[in-house]
């Protein structure tokens, strides 16, 4: 089978699996509904039953939000891995998400009346500041990024910012309010939030797809890239901006979720090869599938209560991280 044929087949099957998981997520929850009811809720001009209203006004925005956030986190991880040349890079593991978490804590503590859009803007600022600090530390004595120092800097910055966030939450009695962001959850995602923040995620994802064909150049040296007429600093800067936007908005919506951006890019490269032209679209699809599926499992584990879906993803992600870390240490 030709490589391109296999790639398109994998992409097509992945889209099919995503649609099936989304349908299951619309059907199952605190109450199980029939597929016909889901179809009527999606196509009818006006909802007539309680189940149809639940599907249209609660489950549909939740599923769409999960898909967008999963794609955003996976795409952000792939961008970070390309920019840093570090296969273990992920916005959560590198501590970038901790900056958004700190800004959300500050907003909740001192400016509780800020709008959703304003709070999200500050979360993106926190993500950018955290990323800037980590990259400054990683390149302090080196011309190029050192993957080992990058990870250590990420752990240090993440620990510092998380400690500040938890200290403020403890002193100001915000623990209960911030529990949602600590564990990650989609229960609060609504149409109003998607209307405000969804366009930002969509734009970030489109920019990620536009950058994807050029990301393979990130593994070249600056001199080799210049000989091809390409500017690596510009490419890395654009990729980092996209990663920051996607991570910041995602954290504002569902909290600090790790491992999606670590696992999914590796899975995509294993399925369709290392070229970002093909692996990036698959990364976004698989990321959406993972988060929608994890949210579905979180709702079914202990009904009618919800398990934070960040816990489900961590249970999957930690073994994957250990495996990848051992694999990298073996090949190094």
mmCIF file of C-alpha atoms in Angstrom:
data_model
loop_
_atom_site.group_PDB
_atom_site.id
_atom_site.type_symbol
_atom_site.label_atom_id
_atom_site.label_comp_id
_atom_site.label_asym_id
_atom_site.label_seq_id
_atom_site.Cartn_x
_atom_site.Cartn_y
_atom_site.Cartn_z
ATOM 1 C CA UNK A 1 0.000 0.000 0.000
ATOM 2 C CA UNK A 2 1.387 3.417 -0.946
ATOM 3 C CA UNK A 3 2.283 5.760 1.886
ATOM 4 C CA UNK A 4 -0.171 8.464 0.820
ATOM 5 C CA UNK A 5 -2.980 5.923 0.478
ATOM 6 C CA UNK A 6 -2.242 4.551 3.944
ATOM 7 C CA UNK A 7 -2.125 8.078 5.362
ATOM 8 C CA UNK A 8 -5.505 9.052 3.938
ATOM 9 C CA UNK A 9 -6.971 5.733 5.105
ATOM 10 C CA UNK A 10 -5.713 6.328 8.653
ATOM 11 C CA UNK A 11 -7.045 9.902 8.619
ATOM 12 C CA UNK A 12 -10.439 8.734 7.350
ATOM 13 C CA UNK A 13 -10.705 5.971 9.945
ATOM 14 C CA UNK A 14 -9.669 8.400 12.685
ATOM 15 C CA UNK A 15 -12.414 10.834 11.713
ATOM 16 C CA UNK A 16 -14.900 7.949 11.776
ATOM 17 C CA UNK A 17 -13.784 6.881 15.255
ATOM 18 C CA UNK A 18 -14.036 10.486 16.481
ATOM 19 C CA UNK A 19 -17.610 10.800 15.202
ATOM 20 C CA UNK A 20 -18.593 7.501 16.855
ATOM 21 C CA UNK A 21 -17.097 8.558 20.196
ATOM 22 C CA UNK A 22 -18.866 11.926 19.956
ATOM 23 C CA UNK A 23 -22.189 10.162 19.283
ATOM 24 C CA UNK A 24 -21.656 7.872 22.283
ATOM 25 C CA UNK A 25 -20.837 10.894 24.424
ATOM 26 C CA UNK A 26 -24.110 12.515 23.367
ATOM 27 C CA UNK A 27 -26.051 9.360 24.195
ATOM 28 C CA UNK A 28 -24.583 8.393 27.554
ATOM 29 C CA UNK A 29 -24.401 10.382 30.750
ATOM 30 C CA UNK A 30 -26.497 10.642 33.886
ATOM 31 C CA UNK A 31 -29.335 9.382 31.677
ATOM 32 C CA UNK A 32 -29.005 7.218 28.581
ATOM 33 C CA UNK A 33 -30.946 8.315 25.501
ATOM 34 C CA UNK A 34 -31.634 6.645 22.173
ATOM 35 C CA UNK A 35 -29.757 7.530 18.994
ATOM 36 C CA UNK A 36 -33.047 8.683 17.460
ATOM 37 C CA UNK A 37 -33.478 11.191 20.288
ATOM 38 C CA UNK A 38 -29.974 12.524 19.667
ATOM 39 C CA UNK A 39 -30.731 12.921 15.963
ATOM 40 C CA UNK A 40 -34.005 14.723 16.691
ATOM 41 C CA UNK A 41 -32.269 17.070 19.134
ATOM 42 C CA UNK A 42 -29.618 17.916 16.535
ATOM 43 C CA UNK A 43 -31.936 18.409 13.578
ATOM 44 C CA UNK A 44 -35.233 19.682 15.008
ATOM 45 C CA UNK A 45 -35.863 23.403 14.772
ATOM 46 C CA UNK A 46 -37.204 23.369 18.330
ATOM 47 C CA UNK A 47 -36.625 20.947 21.202
ATOM 48 C CA UNK A 48 -39.840 19.444 22.569
ATOM 49 C CA UNK A 49 -38.680 17.043 25.295
ATOM 50 C CA UNK A 50 -36.401 17.322 28.321
ATOM 51 C CA UNK A 51 -33.898 14.847 26.853
ATOM 52 C CA UNK A 52 -33.658 16.877 23.649
ATOM 53 C CA UNK A 53 -33.032 20.045 25.647
ATOM 54 C CA UNK A 54 -30.321 18.306 27.693
ATOM 55 C CA UNK A 55 -28.618 17.082 24.530
ATOM 56 C CA UNK A 56 -28.764 20.384 22.666
ATOM 57 C CA UNK A 57 -27.970 22.777 25.519
ATOM 58 C CA UNK A 58 -25.683 20.699 27.769
ATOM 59 C CA UNK A 59 -24.172 17.704 25.998
ATOM 60 C CA UNK A 60 -23.535 19.205 22.547
ATOM 61 C CA UNK A 61 -21.460 22.182 23.802
ATOM 62 C CA UNK A 62 -19.683 19.848 26.203
ATOM 63 C CA UNK A 63 -18.738 17.397 23.438
ATOM 64 C CA UNK A 64 -17.709 20.164 21.029
ATOM 65 C CA UNK A 65 -15.676 21.805 23.785
ATOM 66 C CA UNK A 66 -13.963 18.518 24.603
ATOM 67 C CA UNK A 67 -13.089 17.972 20.940
ATOM 68 C CA UNK A 68 -11.707 21.490 20.481
ATOM 69 C CA UNK A 69 -9.706 21.360 23.701
ATOM 70 C CA UNK A 70 -8.296 17.920 22.924
ATOM 71 C CA UNK A 71 -7.202 19.069 19.479
ATOM 72 C CA UNK A 72 -5.720 22.243 20.987
ATOM 73 C CA UNK A 73 -3.731 20.412 23.664
ATOM 74 C CA UNK A 74 -2.454 17.804 21.220
ATOM 75 C CA UNK A 75 -1.529 20.451 18.654
ATOM 76 C CA UNK A 76 0.190 22.523 21.319
ATOM 77 C CA UNK A 77 2.238 19.505 22.367
ATOM 78 C CA UNK A 78 3.275 18.763 18.785
ATOM 79 C CA UNK A 79 4.332 22.390 18.304
ATOM 80 C CA UNK A 80 6.335 22.333 21.531
ATOM 81 C CA UNK A 81 8.089 19.118 20.529
ATOM 82 C CA UNK A 82 9.054 20.645 17.182
ATOM 83 C CA UNK A 83 10.226 23.973 18.627
ATOM 84 C CA UNK A 84 12.255 22.413 21.442
ATOM 85 C CA UNK A 85 13.360 19.310 19.511
ATOM 86 C CA UNK A 86 12.364 17.443 22.640
ATOM 87 C CA UNK A 87 10.100 14.385 22.191
ATOM 88 C CA UNK A 88 8.973 14.666 25.827
ATOM 89 C CA UNK A 89 7.792 18.274 25.520
ATOM 90 C CA UNK A 90 4.224 19.110 26.515
ATOM 91 C CA UNK A 91 2.700 22.346 27.745
ATOM 92 C CA UNK A 92 1.604 20.671 30.973
ATOM 93 C CA UNK A 93 4.827 18.801 31.675
ATOM 94 C CA UNK A 94 7.010 21.824 30.849
ATOM 95 C CA UNK A 95 5.106 23.976 33.317
ATOM 96 C CA UNK A 96 3.617 26.398 30.807
ATOM 97 C CA UNK A 97 0.074 25.628 31.939
ATOM 98 C CA UNK A 98 1.036 26.531 35.511
ATOM 99 C CA UNK A 99 1.363 30.162 34.415
ATOM 100 C CA UNK A 100 -2.232 30.155 33.231
ATOM 101 C CA UNK A 101 -3.286 28.504 36.488
ATOM 102 C CA UNK A 102 -1.596 31.235 38.531
ATOM 103 C CA UNK A 103 -3.280 33.997 36.526
ATOM 104 C CA UNK A 104 -6.664 32.306 36.978
ATOM 105 C CA UNK A 105 -6.023 32.169 40.730
ATOM 106 C CA UNK A 106 -5.121 35.869 40.796
ATOM 107 C CA UNK A 107 -8.218 36.769 38.775
ATOM 108 C CA UNK A 108 -10.483 34.756 41.058
ATOM 109 C CA UNK A 109 -8.858 36.230 44.171
ATOM 110 C CA UNK A 110 -8.602 39.914 43.262
ATOM 111 C CA UNK A 111 -10.792 40.481 40.184
ATOM 112 C CA UNK A 112 -13.710 38.039 40.519
ATOM 113 C CA UNK A 113 -15.993 40.189 38.374
ATOM 114 C CA UNK A 114 -13.886 39.922 35.201
ATOM 115 C CA UNK A 115 -15.683 38.519 32.183
ATOM 116 C CA UNK A 116 -14.860 35.098 30.741
ATOM 117 C CA UNK A 117 -13.051 36.713 27.821
ATOM 118 C CA UNK A 118 -10.951 38.931 30.107
ATOM 119 C CA UNK A 119 -10.060 36.015 32.382
ATOM 120 C CA UNK A 120 -9.029 33.942 29.374
ATOM 121 C CA UNK A 121 -6.884 36.798 28.116
ATOM 122 C CA UNK A 122 -5.032 36.881 31.422
ATOM 123 C CA UNK A 123 -4.636 33.091 31.290
ATOM 124 C CA UNK A 124 -2.954 33.416 27.886
ATOM 125 C CA UNK A 125 -0.689 36.144 29.323
ATOM 126 C CA UNK A 126 0.239 33.813 32.187
ATOM 127 C CA UNK A 127 1.037 31.053 29.719
ATOM 128 C CA UNK A 128 3.246 33.392 27.681
ATOM 129 C CA UNK A 129 5.133 34.658 30.752
ATOM 130 C CA UNK A 130 5.706 31.114 31.996
ATOM 131 C CA UNK A 131 6.944 30.010 28.565
ATOM 132 C CA UNK A 132 9.240 33.033 28.372
ATOM 133 C CA UNK A 133 10.788 32.283 31.772
ATOM 134 C CA UNK A 134 11.370 28.640 30.894
ATOM 135 C CA UNK A 135 12.985 29.444 27.552
ATOM 136 C CA UNK A 136 15.153 32.165 29.104
ATOM 137 C CA UNK A 137 16.483 29.724 31.695
ATOM 138 C CA UNK A 138 17.011 27.010 29.081
ATOM 139 C CA UNK A 139 19.061 29.261 26.798
ATOM 140 C CA UNK A 140 20.921 31.288 29.446
ATOM 141 C CA UNK A 141 24.311 29.756 28.641
ATOM 142 C CA UNK A 142 23.550 28.020 25.382
ATOM 143 C CA UNK A 143 22.976 29.237 21.858
ATOM 144 C CA UNK A 144 20.403 26.505 21.287
ATOM 145 C CA UNK A 145 17.852 24.915 23.576
ATOM 146 C CA UNK A 146 19.125 22.098 25.772
ATOM 147 C CA UNK A 147 16.273 19.530 26.101
ATOM 148 C CA UNK A 148 17.427 18.383 29.552
ATOM 149 C CA UNK A 149 17.693 21.912 30.949
ATOM 150 C CA UNK A 150 14.330 22.720 29.340
ATOM 151 C CA UNK A 151 12.577 19.920 31.226
ATOM 152 C CA UNK A 152 14.303 20.818 34.510
ATOM 153 C CA UNK A 153 13.435 24.497 34.051
ATOM 154 C CA UNK A 154 9.837 23.538 33.319
ATOM 155 C CA UNK A 155 9.625 21.452 36.483
ATOM 156 C CA UNK A 156 11.135 24.263 38.560
ATOM 157 C CA UNK A 157 8.878 27.002 37.160
ATOM 158 C CA UNK A 158 5.817 24.750 37.398
ATOM 159 C CA UNK A 159 6.565 23.923 41.043
ATOM 160 C CA UNK A 160 7.086 27.596 41.882
ATOM 161 C CA UNK A 161 3.937 28.865 40.158
ATOM 162 C CA UNK A 162 1.814 25.997 41.491
ATOM 163 C CA UNK A 163 3.072 26.664 45.031
ATOM 164 C CA UNK A 164 2.144 30.348 44.700
ATOM 165 C CA UNK A 165 -1.306 29.423 43.352
ATOM 166 C CA UNK A 166 -1.990 26.939 46.134
ATOM 167 C CA UNK A 167 -0.657 29.331 48.772
ATOM 168 C CA UNK A 168 -3.003 32.077 47.593
ATOM 169 C CA UNK A 169 -5.891 29.628 47.425
ATOM 170 C CA UNK A 170 -5.209 28.474 50.980
ATOM 171 C CA UNK A 171 -4.827 31.956 52.464
ATOM 172 C CA UNK A 172 -7.813 33.404 50.607
ATOM 173 C CA UNK A 173 -9.963 30.263 51.034
ATOM 174 C CA UNK A 174 -10.303 29.591 47.320
ATOM 175 C CA UNK A 175 -9.542 25.858 47.400
ATOM 176 C CA UNK A 176 -13.117 24.834 46.652
ATOM 177 C CA UNK A 177 -13.440 27.304 43.796
ATOM 178 C CA UNK A 178 -10.145 26.205 42.232
ATOM 179 C CA UNK A 179 -10.714 22.457 42.581
ATOM 180 C CA UNK A 180 -12.267 22.528 39.093
ATOM 181 C CA UNK A 181 -9.020 23.788 37.539
ATOM 182 C CA UNK A 182 -6.773 21.510 39.589
ATOM 183 C CA UNK A 183 -8.399 18.312 38.327
ATOM 184 C CA UNK A 184 -9.827 19.369 34.972
ATOM 185 C CA UNK A 185 -13.472 19.129 34.034
ATOM 186 C CA UNK A 186 -15.881 19.908 31.224
ATOM 187 C CA UNK A 187 -19.020 20.286 33.313
ATOM 188 C CA UNK A 188 -18.975 24.091 33.111
ATOM 189 C CA UNK A 189 -18.484 24.332 29.330
ATOM 190 C CA UNK A 190 -21.505 26.075 27.797
ATOM 191 C CA UNK A 191 -22.615 27.611 24.515
ATOM 192 C CA UNK A 192 -21.776 31.091 25.812
ATOM 193 C CA UNK A 193 -18.187 30.041 26.579
ATOM 194 C CA UNK A 194 -17.798 28.333 23.219
ATOM 195 C CA UNK A 195 -19.139 31.395 21.404
ATOM 196 C CA UNK A 196 -16.529 33.547 23.169
ATOM 197 C CA UNK A 197 -13.490 31.264 23.194
ATOM 198 C CA UNK A 198 -14.212 28.772 20.417
ATOM 199 C CA UNK A 199 -13.152 31.163 17.616
ATOM 200 C CA UNK A 200 -9.761 31.642 19.300
ATOM 201 C CA UNK A 201 -9.221 27.888 19.433
ATOM 202 C CA UNK A 202 -10.324 27.451 15.817
ATOM 203 C CA UNK A 203 -7.957 30.199 14.619
ATOM 204 C CA UNK A 204 -5.102 28.679 16.623
ATOM 205 C CA UNK A 205 -5.786 25.231 15.159
ATOM 206 C CA UNK A 206 -5.937 26.593 11.602
ATOM 207 C CA UNK A 207 -2.612 28.397 12.102
ATOM 208 C CA UNK A 208 -1.160 25.161 13.456
ATOM 209 C CA UNK A 209 -2.215 23.304 10.310
ATOM 210 C CA UNK A 210 -0.752 26.072 8.134
ATOM 211 C CA UNK A 211 2.569 25.847 9.988
ATOM 212 C CA UNK A 212 2.659 22.040 9.915
ATOM 213 C CA UNK A 213 4.392 21.598 6.509
ATOM 214 C CA UNK A 214 7.232 23.878 7.679
ATOM 215 C CA UNK A 215 7.755 22.294 11.104
ATOM 216 C CA UNK A 216 10.084 19.606 9.758
ATOM 217 C CA UNK A 217 12.615 22.410 9.191
ATOM 218 C CA UNK A 218 12.752 22.998 12.949
ATOM 219 C CA UNK A 219 15.027 19.963 13.256
ATOM 220 C CA UNK A 220 17.648 21.531 10.968
ATOM 221 C CA UNK A 221 20.428 23.803 12.168
ATOM 222 C CA UNK A 222 19.965 27.539 11.666
ATOM 223 C CA UNK A 223 22.675 27.573 8.980
ATOM 224 C CA UNK A 224 21.078 24.757 6.990
ATOM 225 C CA UNK A 225 17.679 26.438 7.204
ATOM 226 C CA UNK A 226 19.137 29.753 6.013
ATOM 227 C CA UNK A 227 20.729 27.999 3.043
ATOM 228 C CA UNK A 228 17.208 26.904 2.079
ATOM 229 C CA UNK A 229 15.920 30.459 2.435
ATOM 230 C CA UNK A 230 13.974 29.736 5.629
ATOM 231 C CA UNK A 231 14.030 31.628 8.930
ATOM 232 C CA UNK A 232 14.001 29.242 11.880
ATOM 233 C CA UNK A 233 13.615 31.974 14.552
ATOM 234 C CA UNK A 234 10.463 33.218 12.804
ATOM 235 C CA UNK A 235 9.082 29.685 12.457
ATOM 236 C CA UNK A 236 9.794 28.860 16.087
ATOM 237 C CA UNK A 237 8.291 32.147 17.216
ATOM 238 C CA UNK A 238 5.051 31.575 15.302
ATOM 239 C CA UNK A 239 4.823 27.987 16.533
ATOM 240 C CA UNK A 240 5.392 29.086 20.126
ATOM 241 C CA UNK A 241 2.720 31.803 19.849
ATOM 242 C CA UNK A 242 0.213 29.220 18.568
ATOM 243 C CA UNK A 243 1.141 26.813 21.370
ATOM 244 C CA UNK A 244 0.708 29.543 24.000
ATOM 245 C CA UNK A 245 -2.703 30.607 22.652
ATOM 246 C CA UNK A 246 -3.997 27.035 22.450
ATOM 247 C CA UNK A 247 -2.716 26.147 25.929
ATOM 248 C CA UNK A 248 -3.947 29.342 27.583
ATOM 249 C CA UNK A 249 -7.496 29.093 26.246
ATOM 250 C CA UNK A 250 -7.683 25.374 27.054
ATOM 251 C CA UNK A 251 -6.586 25.895 30.660
ATOM 252 C CA UNK A 252 -9.115 28.709 31.070
ATOM 253 C CA UNK A 253 -11.891 26.392 29.892
ATOM 254 C CA UNK A 254 -11.122 23.081 31.591
ATOM 255 C CA UNK A 255 -8.126 23.489 33.881
ATOM 256 C CA UNK A 256 -4.603 22.113 33.785
ATOM 257 C CA UNK A 257 -4.593 18.925 31.709
ATOM 258 C CA UNK A 258 -1.292 17.173 31.051
ATOM 259 C CA UNK A 259 -0.158 14.282 28.839
ATOM 260 C CA UNK A 260 -2.503 14.889 25.873
ATOM 261 C CA UNK A 261 0.196 16.891 24.110
ATOM 262 C CA UNK A 262 2.775 14.259 25.004
ATOM 263 C CA UNK A 263 1.025 11.043 23.974
ATOM 264 C CA UNK A 264 -0.890 11.990 20.858
ATOM 265 C CA UNK A 265 1.954 13.379 18.668
ATOM 266 C CA UNK A 266 3.934 10.173 19.259
ATOM 267 C CA UNK A 267 0.941 8.047 18.309
ATOM 268 C CA UNK A 268 0.391 10.094 15.151
ATOM 269 C CA UNK A 269 4.021 9.782 14.062
ATOM 270 C CA UNK A 270 3.858 6.042 14.663
ATOM 271 C CA UNK A 271 0.765 5.748 12.454
ATOM 272 C CA UNK A 272 1.618 8.034 9.512
ATOM 273 C CA UNK A 273 5.315 8.857 9.821
ATOM 274 C CA UNK A 274 7.383 11.765 11.064
ATOM 275 C CA UNK A 275 6.312 14.387 8.511
ATOM 276 C CA UNK A 276 4.246 17.077 10.234
ATOM 277 C CA UNK A 277 2.343 17.628 6.986
ATOM 278 C CA UNK A 278 0.476 14.394 7.697
ATOM 279 C CA UNK A 279 1.022 13.785 11.406
ATOM 280 C CA UNK A 280 -0.328 17.172 12.546
ATOM 281 C CA UNK A 281 -3.886 16.717 11.147
ATOM 282 C CA UNK A 282 -3.967 13.238 12.675
ATOM 283 C CA UNK A 283 -2.669 14.661 15.956
ATOM 284 C CA UNK A 284 -5.596 17.088 16.153
ATOM 285 C CA UNK A 285 -8.126 14.343 15.362
ATOM 286 C CA UNK A 286 -6.691 11.864 17.879
ATOM 287 C CA UNK A 287 -6.411 14.568 20.540
ATOM 288 C CA UNK A 288 -10.103 15.365 20.129
ATOM 289 C CA UNK A 289 -10.960 11.658 20.286
ATOM 290 C CA UNK A 290 -8.971 11.157 23.495
ATOM 291 C CA UNK A 291 -10.576 14.016 25.419
ATOM 292 C CA UNK A 292 -14.121 13.233 24.263
ATOM 293 C CA UNK A 293 -13.578 9.573 25.176
ATOM 294 C CA UNK A 294 -12.015 10.444 28.543
ATOM 295 C CA UNK A 295 -14.943 12.727 29.373
ATOM 296 C CA UNK A 296 -17.373 9.933 28.458
ATOM 297 C CA UNK A 297 -15.540 7.494 30.745
ATOM 298 C CA UNK A 298 -15.463 10.102 33.524
ATOM 299 C CA UNK A 299 -19.255 10.358 33.396
ATOM 300 C CA UNK A 300 -19.786 6.582 33.384
ATOM 301 C CA UNK A 301 -17.353 5.556 36.147
ATOM 302 C CA UNK A 302 -19.434 6.713 39.118
ATOM 303 C CA UNK A 303 -22.902 7.813 37.955
ATOM 304 C CA UNK A 304 -24.643 10.118 38.650
ATOM 305 C CA UNK A 305 -21.446 11.795 39.917
ATOM 306 C CA UNK A 306 -18.669 12.892 37.588
ATOM 307 C CA UNK A 307 -15.034 11.913 37.909
ATOM 308 C CA UNK A 308 -12.731 14.754 36.748
ATOM 309 C CA UNK A 309 -11.645 13.743 33.269
ATOM 310 C CA UNK A 310 -8.146 15.047 33.948
ATOM 311 C CA UNK A 311 -7.717 12.079 36.306
ATOM 312 C CA UNK A 312 -8.712 9.657 33.533
ATOM 313 C CA UNK A 313 -6.188 11.201 31.147
ATOM 314 C CA UNK A 314 -3.456 11.102 33.804
ATOM 315 C CA UNK A 315 -4.099 7.402 34.429
ATOM 316 C CA UNK A 316 -3.454 6.827 30.725
ATOM 317 C CA UNK A 317 -0.693 9.402 30.375
ATOM 318 C CA UNK A 318 1.641 8.498 33.251
ATOM 319 C CA UNK A 319 2.465 4.986 31.935
ATOM 320 C CA UNK A 320 2.950 6.458 28.455
ATOM 321 C CA UNK A 321 5.315 9.100 29.826
ATOM 322 C CA UNK A 322 7.363 6.469 31.676
ATOM 323 C CA UNK A 323 7.558 4.331 28.531
ATOM 324 C CA UNK A 324 8.618 7.248 26.334
ATOM 325 C CA UNK A 325 11.180 8.445 28.883
ATOM 326 C CA UNK A 326 12.729 4.975 29.087
ATOM 327 C CA UNK A 327 12.709 4.714 25.301
ATOM 328 C CA UNK A 328 14.490 8.055 24.911
ATOM 329 C CA UNK A 329 17.079 7.178 27.564
ATOM 330 C CA UNK A 330 17.752 3.870 25.792
ATOM 331 C CA UNK A 331 18.227 5.470 22.372
ATOM 332 C CA UNK A 332 20.267 8.405 23.712
#
